mmCIF file of C-alpha atoms in Angstrom:
data_model
loop_
_atom_site.group_PDB
_atom_site.id
_atom_site.type_symbol
_atom_site.label_atom_id
_atom_site.label_comp_id
_atom_site.label_asym_id
_atom_site.label_seq_id
_atom_site.Cartn_x
_atom_site.Cartn_y
_atom_site.Cartn_z
ATOM 1 C CA GLY A 1 101.373 79.784 117.190
ATOM 2 C CA ILE A 2 102.253 80.407 120.758
ATOM 3 C CA ARG A 3 106.004 79.924 120.782
ATOM 4 C CA ASP A 4 108.459 82.540 119.467
ATOM 5 C CA THR A 5 110.634 80.741 116.935
ATOM 6 C CA SER A 6 113.071 83.655 116.598
ATOM 7 C CA VAL A 7 114.893 82.758 119.828
ATOM 8 C CA THR A 8 118.393 81.367 119.192
ATOM 9 C CA GLY A 9 120.069 78.492 121.029
ATOM 10 C CA VAL A 10 122.295 80.861 123.023
ATOM 11 C CA GLN A 11 119.282 82.960 123.952
ATOM 12 C CA THR A 12 117.369 79.846 125.024
ATOM 13 C CA CYS A 13 120.149 78.991 127.493
ATOM 14 C CA ALA A 14 120.192 82.541 128.895
ATOM 15 C CA LEU A 15 116.438 83.093 128.741
ATOM 16 C CA PRO A 16 115.511 81.782 132.198
ATOM 17 C CA ILE A 17 118.137 83.994 133.779
ATOM 18 C CA SER A 18 117.963 87.271 131.900
ATOM 19 C CA LYS A 19 115.196 87.389 129.256
ATOM 20 C CA ILE A 20 117.996 88.357 126.861
ATOM 21 C CA ASP A 21 115.716 87.709 123.889
ATOM 22 C CA GLU A 22 114.018 91.033 124.667
ATOM 23 C CA LEU A 23 117.183 93.143 124.310
ATOM 24 C CA PRO A 24 116.969 93.657 120.502
ATOM 25 C CA GLN A 25 113.574 95.231 121.091
ATOM 26 C CA LEU A 26 115.343 98.181 122.728
ATOM 27 C CA ILE A 27 116.227 99.266 119.190
ATOM 28 C CA ASN A 28 112.508 99.280 118.356
ATOM 29 C CA ILE A 29 111.902 101.474 121.417
ATOM 30 C CA LEU A 30 114.573 103.925 120.267
ATOM 31 C CA LYS A 31 112.958 104.000 116.801
ATOM 32 C CA GLY A 32 109.583 104.783 118.397
ATOM 33 C CA GLU A 33 107.964 101.536 117.202
ATOM 34 C CA MET A 34 107.575 100.232 120.766
ATOM 35 C CA SER A 35 107.506 101.604 124.290
ATOM 36 C CA PHE A 36 108.946 100.203 127.488
ATOM 37 C CA VAL A 37 105.453 99.363 128.777
ATOM 38 C CA GLY A 38 102.463 98.415 126.658
ATOM 39 C CA PRO A 39 100.342 95.415 125.702
ATOM 40 C CA ARG A 40 102.259 92.622 124.020
ATOM 41 C CA PRO A 41 100.664 91.798 120.672
ATOM 42 C CA GLU A 42 99.335 88.319 120.129
ATOM 43 C CA ASP A 43 99.968 86.215 117.037
ATOM 44 C CA SER A 44 97.723 87.388 114.168
ATOM 45 C CA TYR A 45 96.097 83.926 114.011
ATOM 46 C CA ILE A 46 94.946 84.278 117.622
ATOM 47 C CA VAL A 47 93.788 87.864 117.065
ATOM 48 C CA ASN A 48 91.767 86.985 113.968
ATOM 49 C CA LYS A 49 90.211 83.835 115.346
ATOM 50 C CA PHE A 50 89.745 84.378 119.091
ATOM 51 C CA PHE A 51 89.778 88.085 119.987
ATOM 52 C CA LYS A 52 86.498 89.661 121.020
ATOM 53 C CA GLN A 53 85.768 93.252 119.987
ATOM 54 C CA ASP A 54 86.937 94.643 123.342
ATOM 55 C CA HIS A 55 90.260 92.794 123.041
ATOM 56 C CA LEU A 56 91.136 94.737 119.888
ATOM 57 C CA LYS A 57 91.808 97.791 122.075
ATOM 58 C CA THR A 58 95.078 96.125 123.077
ATOM 59 C CA LEU A 59 96.253 96.495 119.477
ATOM 60 C CA LEU A 60 95.648 100.265 119.411
ATOM 61 C CA ILE A 61 98.319 101.004 122.014
ATOM 62 C CA ARG A 62 102.016 100.985 121.105
ATOM 63 C CA PRO A 63 103.346 97.535 122.076
ATOM 64 C CA GLY A 64 105.776 97.379 124.950
ATOM 65 C CA LEU A 65 108.756 95.453 126.156
ATOM 66 C CA THR A 66 106.758 94.542 129.254
ATOM 67 C CA SER A 67 103.185 94.759 130.487
ATOM 68 C CA PRO A 68 100.926 93.287 133.158
ATOM 69 C CA GLY A 69 100.035 90.541 130.666
ATOM 70 C CA ALA A 70 103.710 89.828 129.998
ATOM 71 C CA ILE A 71 104.377 89.503 133.727
ATOM 72 C CA PHE A 72 101.405 87.141 133.987
ATOM 73 C CA ASN A 73 102.846 85.166 131.071
ATOM 74 C CA TYR A 74 106.249 84.825 132.780
ATOM 75 C CA LEU A 75 104.688 83.796 136.093
ATOM 76 C CA TYR A 76 101.897 81.471 135.025
ATOM 77 C CA ILE A 77 102.013 80.511 131.395
ATOM 78 C CA GLU A 78 105.538 79.839 130.111
ATOM 79 C CA LYS A 79 106.299 76.768 132.241
ATOM 80 C CA ARG A 80 102.729 75.455 132.640
ATOM 81 C CA LEU A 81 101.321 75.653 129.130
ATOM 82 C CA LYS A 82 100.387 72.279 127.680
ATOM 83 C CA SER A 83 98.506 73.216 124.506
ATOM 84 C CA GLU A 84 97.292 76.072 122.346
ATOM 85 C CA LYS A 85 93.721 75.163 123.328
ATOM 86 C CA GLU A 86 94.602 75.601 127.000
ATOM 87 C CA TYR A 87 96.195 78.976 126.210
ATOM 88 C CA ILE A 88 93.137 80.180 124.264
ATOM 89 C CA ASN A 89 90.560 78.968 126.800
ATOM 90 C CA LYS A 90 92.303 79.447 130.127
ATOM 91 C CA TYR A 91 95.129 81.967 129.926
ATOM 92 C CA LEU A 92 94.335 84.347 127.056
ATOM 93 C CA PRO A 93 91.168 85.816 128.658
ATOM 94 C CA LEU A 94 93.041 86.530 131.903
ATOM 95 C CA LYS A 95 96.044 87.965 130.101
ATOM 96 C CA LEU A 96 93.848 90.220 127.962
ATOM 97 C CA SER A 97 91.890 91.414 131.001
ATOM 98 C CA LEU A 98 95.208 92.510 132.551
ATOM 99 C CA GLU A 99 96.150 94.337 129.341
ATOM 100 C CA LEU A 100 92.746 96.060 129.155
ATOM 101 C CA SER A 101 93.061 97.094 132.802
ATOM 102 C CA TYR A 102 96.484 98.548 131.991
ATOM 103 C CA ILE A 103 94.994 100.595 129.150
ATOM 104 C CA LYS A 104 92.278 101.980 131.443
ATOM 105 C CA ASN A 105 94.790 102.911 134.154
ATOM 106 C CA ILE A 106 97.772 103.972 132.042
ATOM 107 C CA SER A 107 100.034 106.522 133.714
ATOM 108 C CA PHE A 108 103.719 107.274 134.176
ATOM 109 C CA THR A 109 103.531 105.939 137.757
ATOM 110 C CA TYR A 110 101.865 102.705 136.666
ATOM 111 C CA ASP A 111 104.431 102.239 133.892
ATOM 112 C CA PHE A 112 107.249 102.817 136.371
ATOM 113 C CA ARG A 113 105.783 100.216 138.773
ATOM 114 C CA ILE A 114 105.510 97.684 135.924
ATOM 115 C CA ILE A 115 109.127 98.309 134.882
ATOM 116 C CA ILE A 116 110.338 97.829 138.477
ATOM 117 C CA LYS A 117 108.254 94.651 138.865
ATOM 118 C CA THR A 118 109.621 93.331 135.576
ATOM 119 C CA VAL A 119 113.225 93.931 136.648
ATOM 120 C CA ILE A 120 112.556 92.237 139.989
ATOM 121 C CA LEU A 121 110.810 89.378 138.226
ATOM 122 C CA ILE A 122 113.718 88.821 135.823
ATOM 123 C CA ILE A 123 116.213 88.754 138.677
ATOM 124 C CA LEU A 124 114.055 86.503 140.860
ATOM 125 C CA LEU A 125 112.299 84.571 138.087
ATOM 126 C CA PRO A 126 113.035 81.069 139.434
ATOM 127 C CA TYR A 127 111.661 82.001 142.877
ATOM 128 C CA PHE A 128 108.484 83.609 141.520
ATOM 129 C CA ARG A 129 107.844 80.685 139.177
ATOM 130 C CA LEU A 130 107.830 78.420 142.230
ATOM 131 C CA ASN A 131 105.827 80.895 144.345
ATOM 132 C CA PRO A 132 103.797 83.136 141.994
ATOM 133 C CA GLU A 133 101.386 84.077 144.781
ATOM 134 C CA LYS A 134 104.239 86.139 146.286
ATOM 135 C CA PHE A 135 103.933 88.558 143.369
ATOM 136 C CA SER A 136 101.154 90.603 145.015
ATOM 137 C CA GLU A 137 99.416 92.040 141.970
ATOM 138 C CA TYR A 138 98.603 88.565 140.666
ATOM 139 C CA ARG A 139 97.346 86.870 143.845
ATOM 140 C CA PHE A 140 93.735 87.174 142.697
ATOM 141 C CA LEU A 141 94.573 85.065 139.654
ATOM 142 C CA LYS A 142 95.545 82.076 141.810
ATOM 143 C CA ASP A 143 91.894 81.480 142.728
ATOM 144 C CA LYS A 144 90.727 82.049 139.148
ATOM 145 C CA LEU A 145 93.267 79.576 137.764
ATOM 146 C CA SER A 146 92.283 77.017 140.417
ATOM 147 C CA GLU A 147 88.584 77.406 139.508
ATOM 148 C CA ASP A 148 89.291 76.765 135.840
ATOM 149 C CA SER A 149 91.430 73.651 136.411
#
C-alpha cells in the first residue's frame, strides 16, 4: 500500500516536525545502498500493476533519502490523500514525471539544491503545507492539480 507501516508511535509524533523516520536510512547511505538524493522507490504492488515502461527508469537509479518526487509528496500528497485510487490516478503520474526529470538532469548542483530545499521544507513544513505554491519549483503543479480535481 501507500502508507509506511514501519513508523513507530514516537516517530509519528515527531514526524511533522523533523521527518525523524528518515534518519535510520543514513546507515543505508553509509553502506552505499542509498544516496542522499535519488528517486524514492514505490511499493512493488504499484510498480508491477501501474508503472509504464518509462517509469521503470526510476528503479535503475540508487534510491535516495530525498528527491523532487519526495518533496512533492511532502507538499501535496501526505495530508491530502484520500485513497489509493486517487494516488494512482492523480498523484503518481506527477510524482514520477518529477523523478524522471531528475534522472535526465542529474548533477551535483541539482542534488545540492534538492538537499537544501529538503532541509528548508522540513524546517518550514507546516508553512509550506498551507502554502505549497510558495515552493517555487512546484508552482506549475498547482494548475495541474486544479485541472484534475
